[in-house]
CSV table of C-alpha atoms in Angstrom, one decimal:
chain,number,residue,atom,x,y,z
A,118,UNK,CA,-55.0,3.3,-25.8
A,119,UNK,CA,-56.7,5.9,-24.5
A,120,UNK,CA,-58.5,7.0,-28.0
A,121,UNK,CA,-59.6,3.3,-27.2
A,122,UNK,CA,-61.5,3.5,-23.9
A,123,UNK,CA,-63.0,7.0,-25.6
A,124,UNK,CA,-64.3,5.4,-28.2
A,125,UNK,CA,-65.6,2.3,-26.1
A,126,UNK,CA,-67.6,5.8,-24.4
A,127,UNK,CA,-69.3,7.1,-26.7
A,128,UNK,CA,-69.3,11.2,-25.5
A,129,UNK,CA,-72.4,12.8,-25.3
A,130,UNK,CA,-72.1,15.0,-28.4
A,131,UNK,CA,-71.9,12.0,-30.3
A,132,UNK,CA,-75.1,10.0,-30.8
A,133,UNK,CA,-73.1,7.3,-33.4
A,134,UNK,CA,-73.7,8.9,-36.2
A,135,UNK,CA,-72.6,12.2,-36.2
A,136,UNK,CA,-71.4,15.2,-34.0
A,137,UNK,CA,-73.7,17.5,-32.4
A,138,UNK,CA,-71.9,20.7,-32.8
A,139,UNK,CA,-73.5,22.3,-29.6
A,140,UNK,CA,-73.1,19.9,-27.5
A,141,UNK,CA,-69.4,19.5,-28.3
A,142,UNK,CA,-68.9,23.4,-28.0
A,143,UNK,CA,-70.4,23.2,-24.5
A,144,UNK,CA,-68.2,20.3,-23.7
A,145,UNK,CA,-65.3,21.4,-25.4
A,146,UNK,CA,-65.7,24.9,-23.5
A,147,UNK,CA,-66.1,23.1,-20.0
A,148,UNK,CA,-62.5,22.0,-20.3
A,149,UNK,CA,-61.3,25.0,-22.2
A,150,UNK,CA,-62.8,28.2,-20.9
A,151,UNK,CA,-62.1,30.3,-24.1
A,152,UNK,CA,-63.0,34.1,-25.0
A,153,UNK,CA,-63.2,35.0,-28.5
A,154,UNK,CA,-62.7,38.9,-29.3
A,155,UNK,CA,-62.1,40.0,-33.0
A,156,UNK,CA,-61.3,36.5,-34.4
A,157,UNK,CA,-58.6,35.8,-31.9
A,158,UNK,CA,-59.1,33.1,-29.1
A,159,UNK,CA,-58.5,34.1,-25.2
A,160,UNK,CA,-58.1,32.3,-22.2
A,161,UNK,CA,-56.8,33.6,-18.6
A,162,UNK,CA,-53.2,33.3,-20.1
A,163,UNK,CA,-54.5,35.8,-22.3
A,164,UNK,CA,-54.2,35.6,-26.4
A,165,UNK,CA,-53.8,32.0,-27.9
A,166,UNK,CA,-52.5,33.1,-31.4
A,167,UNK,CA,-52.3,29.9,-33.3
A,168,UNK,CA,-56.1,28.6,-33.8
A,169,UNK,CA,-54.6,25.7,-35.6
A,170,UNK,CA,-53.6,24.6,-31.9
A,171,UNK,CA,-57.0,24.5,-31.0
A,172,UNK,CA,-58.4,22.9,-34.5
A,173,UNK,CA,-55.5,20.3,-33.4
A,174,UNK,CA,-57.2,19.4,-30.2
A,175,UNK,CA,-60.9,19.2,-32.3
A,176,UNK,CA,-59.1,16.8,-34.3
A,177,UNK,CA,-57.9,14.3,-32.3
A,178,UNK,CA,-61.0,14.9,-29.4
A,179,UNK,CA,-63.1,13.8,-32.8
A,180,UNK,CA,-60.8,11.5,-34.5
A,181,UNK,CA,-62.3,8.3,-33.2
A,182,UNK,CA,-65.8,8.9,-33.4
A,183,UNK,CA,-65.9,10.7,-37.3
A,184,UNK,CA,-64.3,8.3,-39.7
A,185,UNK,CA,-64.7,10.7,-43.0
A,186,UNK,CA,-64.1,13.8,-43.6
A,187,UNK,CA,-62.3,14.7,-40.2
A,188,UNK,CA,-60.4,17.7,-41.4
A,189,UNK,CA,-63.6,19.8,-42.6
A,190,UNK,CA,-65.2,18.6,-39.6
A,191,UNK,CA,-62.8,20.4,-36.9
A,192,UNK,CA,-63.1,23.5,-39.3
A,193,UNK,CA,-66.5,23.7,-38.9
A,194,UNK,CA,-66.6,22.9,-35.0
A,195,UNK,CA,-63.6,25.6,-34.7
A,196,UNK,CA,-65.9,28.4,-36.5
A,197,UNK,CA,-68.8,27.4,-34.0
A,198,UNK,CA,-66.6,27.4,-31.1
A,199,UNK,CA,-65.8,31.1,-32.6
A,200,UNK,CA,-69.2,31.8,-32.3
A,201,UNK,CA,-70.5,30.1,-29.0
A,202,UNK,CA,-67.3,32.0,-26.9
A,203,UNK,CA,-67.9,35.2,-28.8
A,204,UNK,CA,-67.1,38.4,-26.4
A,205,UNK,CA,-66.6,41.9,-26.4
A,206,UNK,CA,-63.3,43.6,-25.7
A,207,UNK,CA,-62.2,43.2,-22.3
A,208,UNK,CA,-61.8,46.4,-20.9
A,209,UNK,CA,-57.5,46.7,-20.0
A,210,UNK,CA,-56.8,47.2,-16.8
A,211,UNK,CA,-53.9,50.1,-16.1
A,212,UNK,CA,-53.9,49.0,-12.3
A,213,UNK,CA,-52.9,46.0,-12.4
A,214,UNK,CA,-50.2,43.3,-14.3
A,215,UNK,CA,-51.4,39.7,-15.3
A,216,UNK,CA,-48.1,37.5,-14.6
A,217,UNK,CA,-47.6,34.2,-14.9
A,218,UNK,CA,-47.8,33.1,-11.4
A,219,UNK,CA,-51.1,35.3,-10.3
A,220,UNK,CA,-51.9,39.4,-10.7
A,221,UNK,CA,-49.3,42.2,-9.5
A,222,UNK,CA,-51.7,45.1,-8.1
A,223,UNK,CA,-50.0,48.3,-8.7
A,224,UNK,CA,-51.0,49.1,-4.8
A,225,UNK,CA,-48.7,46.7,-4.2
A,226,UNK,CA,-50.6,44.0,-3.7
A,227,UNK,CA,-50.5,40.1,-5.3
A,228,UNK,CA,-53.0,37.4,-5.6
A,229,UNK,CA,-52.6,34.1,-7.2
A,230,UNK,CA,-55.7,33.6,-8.9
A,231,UNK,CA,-55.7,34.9,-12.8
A,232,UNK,CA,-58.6,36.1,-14.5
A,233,UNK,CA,-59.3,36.4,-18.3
A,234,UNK,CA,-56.9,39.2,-19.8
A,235,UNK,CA,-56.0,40.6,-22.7
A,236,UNK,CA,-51.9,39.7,-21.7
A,237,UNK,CA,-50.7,37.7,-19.5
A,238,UNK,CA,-46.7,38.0,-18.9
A,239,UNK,CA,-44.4,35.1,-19.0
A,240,UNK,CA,-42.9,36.0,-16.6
A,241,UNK,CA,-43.2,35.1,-12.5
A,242,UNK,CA,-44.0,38.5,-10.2
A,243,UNK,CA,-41.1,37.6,-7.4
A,244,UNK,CA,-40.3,40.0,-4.6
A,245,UNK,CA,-37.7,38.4,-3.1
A,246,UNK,CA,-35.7,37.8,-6.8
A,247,UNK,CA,-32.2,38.9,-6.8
A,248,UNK,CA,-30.6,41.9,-8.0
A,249,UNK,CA,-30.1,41.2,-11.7
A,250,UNK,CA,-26.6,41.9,-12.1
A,251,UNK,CA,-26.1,41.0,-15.1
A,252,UNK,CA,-28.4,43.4,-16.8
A,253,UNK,CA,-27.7,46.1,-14.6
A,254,UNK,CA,-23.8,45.9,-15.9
A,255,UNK,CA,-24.7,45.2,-19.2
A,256,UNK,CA,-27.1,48.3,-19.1
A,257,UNK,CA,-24.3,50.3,-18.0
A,258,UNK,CA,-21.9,49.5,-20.5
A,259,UNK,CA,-24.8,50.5,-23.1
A,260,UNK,CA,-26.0,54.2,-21.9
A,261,UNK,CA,-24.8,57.0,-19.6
A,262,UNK,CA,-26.2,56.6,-16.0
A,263,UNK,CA,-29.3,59.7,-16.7
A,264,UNK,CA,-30.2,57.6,-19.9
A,265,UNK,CA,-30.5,54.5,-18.0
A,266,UNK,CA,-33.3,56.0,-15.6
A,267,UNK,CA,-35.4,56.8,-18.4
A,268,UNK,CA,-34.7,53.3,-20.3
A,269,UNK,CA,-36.3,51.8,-17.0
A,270,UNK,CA,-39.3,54.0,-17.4
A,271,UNK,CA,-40.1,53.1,-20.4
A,272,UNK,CA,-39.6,49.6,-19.9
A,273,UNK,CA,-42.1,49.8,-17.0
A,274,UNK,CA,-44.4,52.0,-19.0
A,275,UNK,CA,-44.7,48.6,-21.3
A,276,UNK,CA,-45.7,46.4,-19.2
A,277,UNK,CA,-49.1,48.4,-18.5
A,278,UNK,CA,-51.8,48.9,-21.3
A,279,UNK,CA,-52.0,52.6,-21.6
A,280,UNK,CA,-50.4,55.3,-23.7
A,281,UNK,CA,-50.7,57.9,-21.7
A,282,UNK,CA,-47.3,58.5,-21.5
A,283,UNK,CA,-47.4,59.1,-25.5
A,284,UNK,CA,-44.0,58.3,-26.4
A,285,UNK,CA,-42.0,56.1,-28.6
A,286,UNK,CA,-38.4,55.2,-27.8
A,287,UNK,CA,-35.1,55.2,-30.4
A,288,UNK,CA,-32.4,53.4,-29.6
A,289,UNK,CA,-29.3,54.6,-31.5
A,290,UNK,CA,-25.8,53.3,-32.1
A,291,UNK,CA,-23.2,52.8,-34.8
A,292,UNK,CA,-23.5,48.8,-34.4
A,293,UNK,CA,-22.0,46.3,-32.5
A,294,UNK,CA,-22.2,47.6,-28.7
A,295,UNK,CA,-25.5,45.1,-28.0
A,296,UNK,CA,-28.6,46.8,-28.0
A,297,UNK,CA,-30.3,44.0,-29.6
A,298,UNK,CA,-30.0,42.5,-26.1
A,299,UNK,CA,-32.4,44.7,-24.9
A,300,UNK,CA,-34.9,42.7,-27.0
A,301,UNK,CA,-34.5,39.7,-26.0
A,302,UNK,CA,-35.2,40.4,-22.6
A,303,UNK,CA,-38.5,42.4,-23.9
A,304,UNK,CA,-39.6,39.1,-25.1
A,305,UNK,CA,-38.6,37.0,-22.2
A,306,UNK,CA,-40.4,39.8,-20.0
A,307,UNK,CA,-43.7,40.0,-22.7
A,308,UNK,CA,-43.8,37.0,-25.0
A,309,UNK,CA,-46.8,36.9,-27.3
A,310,UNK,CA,-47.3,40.1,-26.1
A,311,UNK,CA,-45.1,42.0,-28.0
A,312,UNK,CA,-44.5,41.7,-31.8
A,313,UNK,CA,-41.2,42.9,-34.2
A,314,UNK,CA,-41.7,44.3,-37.3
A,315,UNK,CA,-40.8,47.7,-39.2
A,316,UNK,CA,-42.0,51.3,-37.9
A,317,UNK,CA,-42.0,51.8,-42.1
A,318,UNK,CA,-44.6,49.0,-42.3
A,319,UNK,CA,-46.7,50.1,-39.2
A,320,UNK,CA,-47.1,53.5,-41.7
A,321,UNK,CA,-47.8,52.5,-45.2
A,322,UNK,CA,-49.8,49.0,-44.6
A,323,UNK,CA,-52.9,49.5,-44.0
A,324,UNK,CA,-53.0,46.0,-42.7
A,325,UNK,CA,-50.4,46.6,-40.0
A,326,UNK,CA,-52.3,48.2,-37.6
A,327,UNK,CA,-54.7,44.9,-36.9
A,328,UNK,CA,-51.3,43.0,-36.1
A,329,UNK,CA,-51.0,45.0,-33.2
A,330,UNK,CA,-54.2,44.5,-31.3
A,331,UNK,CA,-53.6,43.0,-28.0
A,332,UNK,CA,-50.0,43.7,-28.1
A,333,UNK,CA,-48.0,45.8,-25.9
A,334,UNK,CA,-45.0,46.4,-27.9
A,335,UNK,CA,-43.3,46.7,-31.1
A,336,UNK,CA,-40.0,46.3,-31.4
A,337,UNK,CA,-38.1,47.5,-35.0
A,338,UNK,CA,-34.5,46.1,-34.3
A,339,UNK,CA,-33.1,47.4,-37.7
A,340,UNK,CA,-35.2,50.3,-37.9
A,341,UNK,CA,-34.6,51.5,-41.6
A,342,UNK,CA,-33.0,54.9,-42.3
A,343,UNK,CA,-35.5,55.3,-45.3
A,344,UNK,CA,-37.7,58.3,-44.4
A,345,UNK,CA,-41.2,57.8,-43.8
A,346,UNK,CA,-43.5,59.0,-47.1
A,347,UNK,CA,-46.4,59.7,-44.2
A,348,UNK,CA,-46.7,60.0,-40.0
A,349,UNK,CA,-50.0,60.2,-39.3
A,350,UNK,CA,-50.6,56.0,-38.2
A,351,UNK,CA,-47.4,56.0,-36.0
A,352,UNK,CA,-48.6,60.0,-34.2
A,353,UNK,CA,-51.6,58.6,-33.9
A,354,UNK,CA,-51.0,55.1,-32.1
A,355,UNK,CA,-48.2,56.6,-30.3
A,356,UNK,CA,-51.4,58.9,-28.8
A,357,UNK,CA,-54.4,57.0,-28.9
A,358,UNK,CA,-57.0,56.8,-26.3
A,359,UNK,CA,-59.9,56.2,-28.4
A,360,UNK,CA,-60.9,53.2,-30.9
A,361,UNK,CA,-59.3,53.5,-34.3
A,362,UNK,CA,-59.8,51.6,-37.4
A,363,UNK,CA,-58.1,48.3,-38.0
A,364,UNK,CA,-58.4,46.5,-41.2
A,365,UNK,CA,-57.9,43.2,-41.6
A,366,UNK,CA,-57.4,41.2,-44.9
A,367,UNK,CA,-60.9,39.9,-46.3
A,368,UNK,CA,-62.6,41.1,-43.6
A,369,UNK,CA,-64.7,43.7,-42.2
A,370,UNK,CA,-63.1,46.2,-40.6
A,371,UNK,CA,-63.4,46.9,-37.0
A,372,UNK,CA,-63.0,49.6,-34.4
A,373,UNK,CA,-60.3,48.7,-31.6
A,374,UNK,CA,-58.3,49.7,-29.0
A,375,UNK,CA,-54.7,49.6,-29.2
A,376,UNK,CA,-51.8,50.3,-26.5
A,377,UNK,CA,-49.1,49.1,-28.1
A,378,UNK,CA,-45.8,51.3,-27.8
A,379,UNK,CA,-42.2,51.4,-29.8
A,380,UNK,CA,-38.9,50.7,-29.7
A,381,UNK,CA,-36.6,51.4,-32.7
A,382,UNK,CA,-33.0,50.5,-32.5
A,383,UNK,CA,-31.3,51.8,-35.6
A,384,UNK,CA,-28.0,53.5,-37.1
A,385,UNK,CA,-29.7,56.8,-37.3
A,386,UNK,CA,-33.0,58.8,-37.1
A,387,UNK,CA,-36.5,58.6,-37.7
A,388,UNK,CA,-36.9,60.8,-40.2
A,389,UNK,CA,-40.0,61.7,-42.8
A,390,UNK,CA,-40.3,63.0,-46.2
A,391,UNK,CA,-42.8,65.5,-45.3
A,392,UNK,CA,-43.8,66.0,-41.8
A,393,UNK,CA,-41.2,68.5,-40.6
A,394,UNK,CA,-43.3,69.6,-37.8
A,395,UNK,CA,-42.6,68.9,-33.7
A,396,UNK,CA,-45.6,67.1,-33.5
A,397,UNK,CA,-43.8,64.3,-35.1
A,398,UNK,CA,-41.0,64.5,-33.1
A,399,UNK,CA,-42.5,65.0,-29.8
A,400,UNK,CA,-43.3,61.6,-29.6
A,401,UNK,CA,-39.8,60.2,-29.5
A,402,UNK,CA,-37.1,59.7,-27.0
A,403,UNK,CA,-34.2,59.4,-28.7
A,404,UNK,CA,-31.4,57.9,-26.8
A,405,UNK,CA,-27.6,57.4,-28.2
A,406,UNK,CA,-25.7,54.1,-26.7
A,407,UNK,CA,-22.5,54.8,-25.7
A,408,UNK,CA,-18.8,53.6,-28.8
A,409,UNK,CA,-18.0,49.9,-27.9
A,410,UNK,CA,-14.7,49.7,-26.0
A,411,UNK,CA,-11.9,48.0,-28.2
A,412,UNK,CA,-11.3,45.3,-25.4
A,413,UNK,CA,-14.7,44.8,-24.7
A,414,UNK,CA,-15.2,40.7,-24.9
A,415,UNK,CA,-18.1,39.7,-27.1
A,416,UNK,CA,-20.2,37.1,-25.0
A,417,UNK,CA,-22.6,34.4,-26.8
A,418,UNK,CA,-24.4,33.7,-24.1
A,419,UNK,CA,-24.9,37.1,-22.8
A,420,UNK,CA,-28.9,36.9,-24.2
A,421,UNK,CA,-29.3,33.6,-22.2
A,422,UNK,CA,-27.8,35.3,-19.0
A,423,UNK,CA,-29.8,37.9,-18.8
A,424,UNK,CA,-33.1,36.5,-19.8
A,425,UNK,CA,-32.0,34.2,-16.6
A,426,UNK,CA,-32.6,37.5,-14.4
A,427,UNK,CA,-36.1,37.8,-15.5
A,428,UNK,CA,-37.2,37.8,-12.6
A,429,UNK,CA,-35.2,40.4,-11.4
A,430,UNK,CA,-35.3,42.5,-14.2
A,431,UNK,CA,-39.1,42.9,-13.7
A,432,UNK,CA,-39.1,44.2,-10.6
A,433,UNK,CA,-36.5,46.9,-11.5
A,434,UNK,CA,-38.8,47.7,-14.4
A,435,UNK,CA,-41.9,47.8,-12.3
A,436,UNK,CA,-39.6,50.5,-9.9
A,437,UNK,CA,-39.3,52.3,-13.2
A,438,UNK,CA,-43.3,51.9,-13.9
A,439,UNK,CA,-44.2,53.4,-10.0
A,440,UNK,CA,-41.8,57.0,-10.9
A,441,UNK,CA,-43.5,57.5,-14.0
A,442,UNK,CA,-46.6,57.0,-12.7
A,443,UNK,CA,-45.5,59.1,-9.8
A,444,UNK,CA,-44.5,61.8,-12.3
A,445,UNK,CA,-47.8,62.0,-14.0
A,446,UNK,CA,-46.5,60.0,-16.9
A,447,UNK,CA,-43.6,62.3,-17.6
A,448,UNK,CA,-40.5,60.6,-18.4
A,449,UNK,CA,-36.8,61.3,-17.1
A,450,UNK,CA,-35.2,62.9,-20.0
A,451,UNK,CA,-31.3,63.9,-19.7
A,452,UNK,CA,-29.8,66.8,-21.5
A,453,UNK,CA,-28.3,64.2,-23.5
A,454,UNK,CA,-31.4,62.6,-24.5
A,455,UNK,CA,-33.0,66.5,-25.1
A,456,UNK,CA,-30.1,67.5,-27.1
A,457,UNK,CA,-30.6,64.2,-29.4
A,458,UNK,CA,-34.2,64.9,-30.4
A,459,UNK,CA,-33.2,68.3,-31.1
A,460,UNK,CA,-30.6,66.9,-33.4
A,461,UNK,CA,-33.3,64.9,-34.9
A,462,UNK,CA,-35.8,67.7,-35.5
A,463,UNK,CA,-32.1,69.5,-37.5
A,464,UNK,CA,-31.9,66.7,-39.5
A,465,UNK,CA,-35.2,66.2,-40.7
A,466,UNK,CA,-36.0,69.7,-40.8
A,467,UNK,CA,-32.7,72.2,-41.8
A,468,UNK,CA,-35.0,75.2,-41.5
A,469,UNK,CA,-34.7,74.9,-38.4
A,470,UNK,CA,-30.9,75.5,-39.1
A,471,UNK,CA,-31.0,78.3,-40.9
A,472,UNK,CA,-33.2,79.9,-38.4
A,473,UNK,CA,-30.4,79.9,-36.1
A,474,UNK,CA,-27.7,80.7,-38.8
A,475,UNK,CA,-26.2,84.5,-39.0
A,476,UNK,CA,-25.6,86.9,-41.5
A,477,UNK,CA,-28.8,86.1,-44.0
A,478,UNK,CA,-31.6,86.8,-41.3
A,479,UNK,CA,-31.9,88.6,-38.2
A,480,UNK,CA,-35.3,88.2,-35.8
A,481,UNK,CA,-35.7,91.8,-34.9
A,482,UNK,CA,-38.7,93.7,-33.6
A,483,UNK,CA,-40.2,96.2,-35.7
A,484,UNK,CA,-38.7,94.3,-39.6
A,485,UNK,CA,-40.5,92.4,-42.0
A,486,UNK,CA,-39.6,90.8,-44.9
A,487,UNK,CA,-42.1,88.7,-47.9
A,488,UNK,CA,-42.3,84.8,-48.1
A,489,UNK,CA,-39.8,85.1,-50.9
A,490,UNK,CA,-37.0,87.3,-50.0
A,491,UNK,CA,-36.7,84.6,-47.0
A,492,UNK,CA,-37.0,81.8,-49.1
A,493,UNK,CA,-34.4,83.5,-51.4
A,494,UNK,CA,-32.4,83.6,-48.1
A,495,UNK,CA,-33.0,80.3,-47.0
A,496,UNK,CA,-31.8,79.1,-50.4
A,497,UNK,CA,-28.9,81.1,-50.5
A,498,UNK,CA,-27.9,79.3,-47.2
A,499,UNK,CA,-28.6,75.7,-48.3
A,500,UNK,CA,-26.6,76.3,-51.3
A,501,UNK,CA,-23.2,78.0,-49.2
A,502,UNK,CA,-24.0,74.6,-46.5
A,503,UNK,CA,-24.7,72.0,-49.3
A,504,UNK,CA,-28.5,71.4,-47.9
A,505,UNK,CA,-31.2,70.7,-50.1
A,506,UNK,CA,-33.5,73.0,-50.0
A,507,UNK,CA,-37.3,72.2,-49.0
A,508,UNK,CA,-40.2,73.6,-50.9
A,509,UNK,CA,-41.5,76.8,-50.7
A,510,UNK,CA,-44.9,75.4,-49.3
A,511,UNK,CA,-42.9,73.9,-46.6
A,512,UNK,CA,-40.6,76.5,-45.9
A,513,UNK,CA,-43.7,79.0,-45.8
A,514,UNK,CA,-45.8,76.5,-43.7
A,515,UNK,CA,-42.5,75.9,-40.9
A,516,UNK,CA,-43.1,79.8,-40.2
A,517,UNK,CA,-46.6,79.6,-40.0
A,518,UNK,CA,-46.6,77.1,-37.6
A,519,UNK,CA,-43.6,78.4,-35.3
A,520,UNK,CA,-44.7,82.2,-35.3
A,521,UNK,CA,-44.9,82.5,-31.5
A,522,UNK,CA,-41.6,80.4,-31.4
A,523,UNK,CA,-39.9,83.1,-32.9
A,524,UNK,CA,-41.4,85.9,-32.2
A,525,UNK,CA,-43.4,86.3,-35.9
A,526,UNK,CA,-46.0,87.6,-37.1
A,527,UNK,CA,-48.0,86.2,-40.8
A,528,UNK,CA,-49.3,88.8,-42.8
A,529,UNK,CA,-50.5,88.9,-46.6
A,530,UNK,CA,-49.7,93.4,-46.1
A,531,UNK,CA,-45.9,94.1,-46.8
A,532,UNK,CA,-45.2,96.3,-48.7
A,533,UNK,CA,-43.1,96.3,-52.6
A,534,UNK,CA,-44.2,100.0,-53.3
A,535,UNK,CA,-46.0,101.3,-56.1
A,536,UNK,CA,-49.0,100.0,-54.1
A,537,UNK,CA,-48.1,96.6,-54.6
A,538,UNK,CA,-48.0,93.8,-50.9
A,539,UNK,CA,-47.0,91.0,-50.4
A,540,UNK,CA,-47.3,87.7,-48.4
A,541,UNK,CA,-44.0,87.7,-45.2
A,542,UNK,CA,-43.6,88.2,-41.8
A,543,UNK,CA,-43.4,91.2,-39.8
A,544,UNK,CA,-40.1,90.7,-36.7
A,545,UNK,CA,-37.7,89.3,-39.2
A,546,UNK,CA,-36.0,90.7,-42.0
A,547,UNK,CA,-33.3,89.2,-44.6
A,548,UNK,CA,-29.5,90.5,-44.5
A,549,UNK,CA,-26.9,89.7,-47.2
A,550,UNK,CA,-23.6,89.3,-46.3
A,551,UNK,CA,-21.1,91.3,-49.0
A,552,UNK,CA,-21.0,89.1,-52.1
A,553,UNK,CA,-24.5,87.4,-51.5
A,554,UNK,CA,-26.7,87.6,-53.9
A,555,UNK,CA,-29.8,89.4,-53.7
């Protein structure tokens, strides 16, 4: 019926015979204030993802005034709306929070009005929301009290778009105890801001960087235990505060920001085939949940009680956002959490084992040894401790890059006699237990 009356007035980017495609942008705009930045459509709810939603409501604004060819028609107005809203990035703003109900001020401050963003939460900024009691207990059934402080941190540090605190979270546990919770409340607290996917995609698809434009967070909630062939895309996003690269299939690529952060939950660590160095882990908190309780009830409707605290839950986030902010962007992190990523680095690098081993080296002012009698060493120890060994290029490299760590000292000057020298390092020497090879 109301197609009807439309039709029975004619709009004014219709003269009867065809559709004037500026005139219908202009019109089409002046109900639907739109930005469009890289492709991707904008309004002061921030990023409309589907532009088949929009084509949608071309369709049926034209449908009773273009009797042929409809479908190709709303393509075409849909590319020239692309154009006629085209706009730069929007700058983020770290001092504020677009909500659903207005704009949190990190001051303190809230207004009501909303202004074009590159995320607007789903969720309502309320002051006076209750406690969220539910989370809070479930939260401490999940982590030790010290590990908790610095979950809230980092769940604050998501809801701003920054990276300065240059960290990515793991979540670990043996399965079962409910950490996948956790994300259902990110998305209840984040929506279309936040995407899942796999950290192992993020590194090796080129394409997967583009995906997270806009976005505040990616969550991997079965994080693979596969090591990672190459680090360098997760360092660097995990860092960034320039433009970077992002690729897009059949297109151009294009320089962008991005802020999005990480959260892995998994069965284990983030390790990588190569990268052995603290660079890569310095970028993670690694947390460990605490064993499910055998009479622990399993609740199906946990998720739904939780993401009914919302509310709540935000502002206990936001409490965590104001102390790191406070702290310069230094996180919380326990003994337990420090002792985790050093168990990490072990893992993924068991040099750093046998550099803490006895009996096959000793770090000793005034020694030396070459590159190979300490690789012969290192081997020797892998083999008695059922490691594999790393390559000599890597093993060679580790000391390079931790002299002042231990105390070392490169040089291409020891001496084999006979006027021969060698590659090694002077403040360490090997020693052979009785029965060792040499």
């Amino acid at each position: 019926m109301e197609k009807m009356e439309q039709a029975s007035q004619p709009e004014t980017w219709f003269d009867g015979n065809k559709v004037n495609d500026v005139l219908f942008c202009e019109d089409f705009l002046a109900g639907h204030p739109m930005k469009c930045i890289h492709g991707t459509f904008f309004d002061v709810n921030g990023a409309i993802g589907d532009a088949e939603q929009i084509k949608a409501e071309i369709y049926y604004k034209i449908a009773p005034y273009v009797t042929s060819g409809i479908a190709k028609k709303a393509t075409t107005l849909l590319d020239a709306l692309r154009i006629r809203c085209y706009s730069p990035p929007i700058p983020y703003q770290t001092d504020r929070i677009h909500v659903a109900n207005g704009t949190y001020f990190l001051s303190g401050d809230f207004s009501s009005q909303k202004e074009f963003c590159m995320n607007r939460l789903p969720v309502r900024y309320a002051p006076d929301a209750p406690e969220p009691s539910q989370w809070l207990s479930f939260v401490g059934q999940l982590l030790e009290p010290e590990d908790i402080i610095t979950l809230q941190e980092f769940m604050g540090y998501m809801l701003q778009p920054t990276t300065k605190g240059q960290k990515m979270m793991i979540v670990i546990g043996k399965g079962g105890e409910g950490k996948s919770r956790i994300g259902r409340v990110l998305r209840a607290l984040l929506g279309d801001s936040m995407n899942t996917g796999s950290i192992q995609k993020v590194e090796v698809d080129r394409f997967a960087r583009a995906d997270l434009e806009w976005k505040l967070l990616m969550l991997d909630d079965d994080m693979k235990l596969e090591a990672l062939p190459q680090t360098n895309n997760i360092k660097s996003i995990v860092t960034l505060e320039d433009k970077t690269d992002l690729e897009r299939k059949g297109r151009q690529s294009e320089q962008g920001y991005l802020c999005v952060r990480f959260i892995c939950f998994g069965n284990g660590n983030l390790g990588s085939l190569y990268d052995r160095s603290y660079g890569f882990f310095r970028r993670q908190i690694v947390l460990t949940v605490k064993e499910r309780k055998p009479d622990r009830k399993y609740d199906p409707f946990l998720g739904e009680k939780l993401i009914a605290e919302a509310e709540g839950i935000f502002l206990w986030c936001l409490e965590g956002l104001h102390r790191l902010i406070d702290n310069g962007y230094s996180f919380t992190i326990s003994k337990r959490a420090e002792d985790n990523l050093t168990k990490a680095m072990q893992d993924g690098n068991n040099i750093i084992v046998f550099m803490q081993s006895e009996g096959y080296i000793r770090l000793e002012k005034g020694t030396h040894a070459t590159s190979k009698q300490l690789y012969g060493a290192y081997g020797q120890w892998c083999e008695d401790n059922l490691e594999k060994p790393l390559g000599e290029r890597s093993f060679s490299n580790f000391l390079r890059q931790n002299e002042d760590k231990y105390k070392l000292t490169y040089t291409n000057n020891i001496a084999l006699g006979n006027g021969k020298t060698a590659r090694g390092f002077k403040g360490i020497h090997v020693k052979m237990r009785t029965g060792e090879r040499h």
